[in-house]
Coordinates of C-alpha atoms in Angstrom, one line a residue:
Chain A
D1 CA 129.6 74.9 -114.5
G2 CA 130.6 76.3 -110.1
G3 CA 133.4 74.7 -108.2
I4 CA 137.1 75.7 -107.2
T5 CA 139.5 75.2 -110.0
Q6 CA 143.6 74.4 -108.8
S7 CA 146.3 74.8 -111.3
P8 CA 148.7 73.3 -112.3
K9 CA 147.3 69.5 -111.3
Y10 CA 151.6 69.0 -111.4
L11 CA 154.1 70.5 -110.0
F12 CA 158.1 70.1 -109.9
R13 CA 160.1 72.8 -107.9
K14 CA 164.5 72.0 -107.9
E15 CA 165.5 73.6 -104.2
G16 CA 165.9 76.9 -103.2
Q17 CA 163.0 77.7 -105.9
N18 CA 159.8 79.4 -105.2
V19 CA 156.4 78.5 -106.4
T20 CA 152.9 79.6 -106.7
L21 CA 149.9 77.4 -107.4
S22 CA 146.6 78.7 -108.2
C23 CA 142.9 78.9 -106.7
E24 CA 140.1 80.2 -108.0
Q25 CA 136.2 80.0 -107.7
N26 CA 133.4 80.7 -109.1
L27 CA 131.0 79.5 -106.0
N28 CA 131.1 83.2 -104.6
H29 CA 132.4 82.0 -101.1
D30 CA 133.7 84.8 -98.5
A31 CA 136.1 82.1 -97.1
M32 CA 138.5 80.2 -98.8
Y33 CA 141.5 77.8 -97.2
W34 CA 144.6 76.0 -98.3
Y35 CA 145.5 72.6 -96.8
R36 CA 148.6 70.6 -97.0
Q37 CA 147.7 66.6 -97.3
D38 CA 151.0 64.4 -96.8
P39 CA 150.3 60.3 -96.3
G40 CA 148.3 59.5 -93.0
Q41 CA 148.5 62.8 -91.7
G42 CA 145.0 64.0 -92.5
L43 CA 145.2 67.4 -93.8
R44 CA 146.8 69.6 -92.1
L45 CA 145.6 72.9 -92.6
I46 CA 148.1 76.1 -94.2
Y47 CA 146.1 79.7 -94.2
Y48 CA 142.6 80.5 -94.8
S49 CA 140.6 84.1 -95.6
Q50 CA 137.7 85.1 -94.5
I51 CA 136.8 88.3 -96.9
V52 CA 138.8 90.2 -99.2
N53 CA 142.6 91.6 -97.6
D54 CA 142.6 89.6 -94.9
F55 CA 144.3 85.8 -93.9
Q56 CA 145.3 83.9 -91.0
K57 CA 147.7 81.0 -90.2
G58 CA 146.9 78.4 -90.0
D59 CA 148.5 75.2 -88.1
I60 CA 151.2 75.1 -90.6
A61 CA 151.8 78.9 -92.6
E62 CA 155.7 78.5 -91.6
G63 CA 157.2 78.1 -95.5
Y64 CA 153.9 79.3 -97.2
S65 CA 152.9 83.0 -98.4
V66 CA 149.5 83.4 -99.5
S67 CA 147.3 87.0 -100.9
R68 CA 143.8 87.8 -100.8
E69 CA 143.0 90.7 -103.7
K70 CA 139.9 89.1 -105.0
K71 CA 137.2 87.7 -103.5
E72 CA 137.1 84.5 -106.6
S73 CA 141.4 84.0 -106.4
F74 CA 143.7 82.7 -103.5
P75 CA 147.2 81.2 -105.0
L76 CA 150.1 79.6 -102.1
T77 CA 153.6 81.0 -102.9
V78 CA 155.1 78.0 -101.2
T79 CA 159.1 79.3 -100.8
S80 CA 162.2 78.5 -100.4
A81 CA 161.9 78.6 -96.4
Q82 CA 159.6 75.5 -96.6
K83 CA 161.8 72.6 -95.8
N84 CA 160.0 69.8 -96.5
P85 CA 157.4 71.2 -99.2
T86 CA 157.1 67.9 -101.2
A87 CA 153.0 67.7 -100.4
F88 CA 149.5 67.2 -102.0
Y89 CA 148.2 70.7 -102.5
L90 CA 144.4 71.3 -101.7
C91 CA 142.5 74.6 -101.4
A92 CA 139.2 75.2 -100.9
S93 CA 136.4 77.5 -100.0
S94 CA 133.3 77.1 -97.6
I95 CA 129.6 78.6 -96.5
N96 CA 128.0 79.7 -93.5
T97 CA 127.8 76.1 -91.7
G98 CA 131.1 75.3 -92.2
E99 CA 130.8 72.3 -95.3
L100 CA 133.9 73.1 -97.2
F101 CA 134.2 72.7 -100.9
F102 CA 137.0 71.2 -102.3
G103 CA 139.3 71.6 -105.4
E104 CA 140.8 68.9 -107.5
G105 CA 144.7 69.5 -106.0
S106 CA 148.0 69.8 -106.6
R107 CA 150.9 67.5 -106.2
L108 CA 154.0 69.4 -105.6
T109 CA 156.7 67.7 -105.8
V110 CA 160.9 68.9 -105.3
L111 CA 163.6 67.7 -107.7
Chain B
A1 CA 140.2 72.3 -78.4
Q2 CA 139.3 70.2 -81.2
S3 CA 139.7 67.2 -82.1
V4 CA 139.1 64.1 -84.6
A5 CA 140.2 60.6 -84.4
Q6 CA 139.4 57.4 -86.8
P7 CA 140.6 55.2 -84.9
E8 CA 140.7 52.6 -88.2
D9 CA 144.1 52.7 -90.7
Q10 CA 142.2 50.0 -93.4
V11 CA 138.5 48.3 -93.7
N12 CA 137.6 45.9 -95.4
V13 CA 134.6 44.5 -96.7
A14 CA 132.8 42.8 -98.8
E15 CA 130.7 44.2 -101.6
G16 CA 126.6 43.8 -100.6
N17 CA 127.8 44.0 -96.3
P18 CA 126.8 46.9 -94.1
L19 CA 129.5 49.4 -93.4
T20 CA 130.7 51.4 -90.9
V21 CA 133.6 53.5 -90.8
K22 CA 133.9 55.2 -86.8
C23 CA 134.2 58.2 -85.7
T24 CA 134.5 60.0 -82.6
Y25 CA 135.3 63.6 -81.7
S26 CA 136.3 66.2 -79.2
V27 CA 135.0 69.6 -79.3
S28 CA 134.1 71.7 -76.6
G29 CA 130.6 73.1 -76.3
N30 CA 128.0 72.0 -79.7
P31 CA 129.5 70.3 -82.7
Y32 CA 128.7 70.8 -86.3
L33 CA 130.2 67.4 -88.1
F34 CA 130.9 66.3 -91.4
W35 CA 132.2 63.1 -93.8
Y36 CA 134.2 63.7 -97.0
V37 CA 135.3 61.1 -99.3
Q38 CA 138.7 61.0 -101.5
Y39 CA 139.5 59.4 -104.4
P40 CA 143.1 58.5 -105.6
N41 CA 144.8 62.0 -106.6
R42 CA 141.9 64.4 -106.4
G43 CA 139.4 66.4 -103.3
L44 CA 137.2 65.8 -101.0
Q45 CA 134.0 65.2 -101.9
F46 CA 130.4 66.4 -99.2
L47 CA 129.1 63.5 -98.4
L48 CA 126.3 65.0 -95.2
K49 CA 126.7 66.6 -92.4
Y50 CA 125.5 67.2 -89.1
I51 CA 124.3 70.4 -87.6
T52 CA 121.1 70.3 -85.6
G53 CA 118.0 67.8 -85.1
D54 CA 117.5 64.5 -85.6
N55 CA 120.3 62.4 -84.9
L56 CA 120.5 60.4 -87.8
V57 CA 121.4 61.8 -90.4
K58 CA 121.9 60.7 -94.8
G59 CA 123.6 62.0 -97.5
S60 CA 124.9 61.0 -100.9
Y61 CA 125.7 58.2 -102.1
G62 CA 123.4 56.0 -100.0
F63 CA 125.7 57.3 -97.0
E64 CA 124.7 57.9 -93.5
A65 CA 126.0 59.0 -90.2
E66 CA 124.4 59.2 -86.2
F67 CA 125.6 61.3 -84.1
N68 CA 125.8 60.1 -80.6
K69 CA 126.6 63.0 -77.4
S70 CA 126.9 61.0 -74.9
Q71 CA 129.7 58.7 -77.1
T72 CA 131.1 61.3 -78.5
S73 CA 130.7 59.5 -81.7
F74 CA 129.8 60.4 -85.5
H75 CA 130.0 57.1 -87.7
L76 CA 129.6 56.9 -91.4
K77 CA 127.7 53.8 -92.5
K78 CA 126.3 52.3 -95.5
P79 CA 123.8 49.2 -95.8
S80 CA 125.2 48.0 -98.4
A81 CA 128.6 48.2 -99.8
L82 CA 130.1 49.0 -103.1
V83 CA 133.3 48.1 -105.3
S84 CA 133.1 51.5 -106.6
D85 CA 132.6 53.0 -102.6
S86 CA 135.8 52.3 -102.2
A87 CA 138.6 54.9 -101.0
L88 CA 139.7 57.6 -98.4
Y89 CA 137.2 58.6 -96.1
F90 CA 137.5 61.7 -93.8
C91 CA 136.0 62.8 -90.8
A92 CA 136.3 66.7 -90.2
V93 CA 134.9 68.1 -86.7
R94 CA 134.2 72.6 -86.1
A95 CA 132.5 73.8 -83.0
S96 CA 129.8 75.7 -83.0
G97 CA 129.5 79.6 -82.8
S98 CA 133.3 79.0 -83.3
A99 CA 135.7 81.1 -85.7
R100 CA 137.8 77.5 -85.4
Q101 CA 138.1 76.2 -88.4
L102 CA 137.5 72.7 -89.6
T103 CA 139.5 69.7 -87.7
F104 CA 140.3 67.0 -89.4
G105 CA 140.3 63.5 -88.6
S106 CA 143.7 62.1 -90.2
G107 CA 141.3 59.0 -92.3
T108 CA 140.1 55.8 -93.1
Q109 CA 140.3 53.9 -96.3
L110 CA 138.5 51.8 -96.8
T111 CA 138.6 48.9 -99.1
V112 CA 135.0 47.0 -100.6
L113 CA 136.1 43.4 -102.1
P114 CA 134.0 41.9 -105.0

């Protein structure tokens, strides 16, 4: 079935470590996105990419990095510069009308 | 700038009763409007969208939403609520023809009481 796969589902990080969250889609969508979700704050856009080898910062890009080497893949790295990384991270892709298709999310906890 | 307001953090309704989850928006130009639902520890699922045309939009699982341009609202409705409708609901907006990305509301927790 077509869809978006995020891994891992749960991830624990020690202070000072970088971690990478995987996002793969087989929907043949050009655009992909990373959102962060915190309780009571809705979704905030971290990074997005509209074509391969190109991406733009969203509203809260500091402390995060991405790459888009393949159309199907859009990994997110949470760096040690991100001061409050504990959150639920959602990857999405979209079609022309802006409708987003989401993965099941990755929950990152800093120990 | 574009923004979405969901004025109610929590909505409670009895099973079998009609439900409404409110959403108002602000955007320059014509809006594209969306509703999504999220179950605990899951991703968001698309329910319905308004792009153009009929102001009453029908979506998945018996949900519908009414676009009201004069009130800049896009309230989500269902004639008869089910316990399984209990979830977190998000409204989102984007200006048509804009390169800006979707802006989401803060979400409304719907609880349907048996």
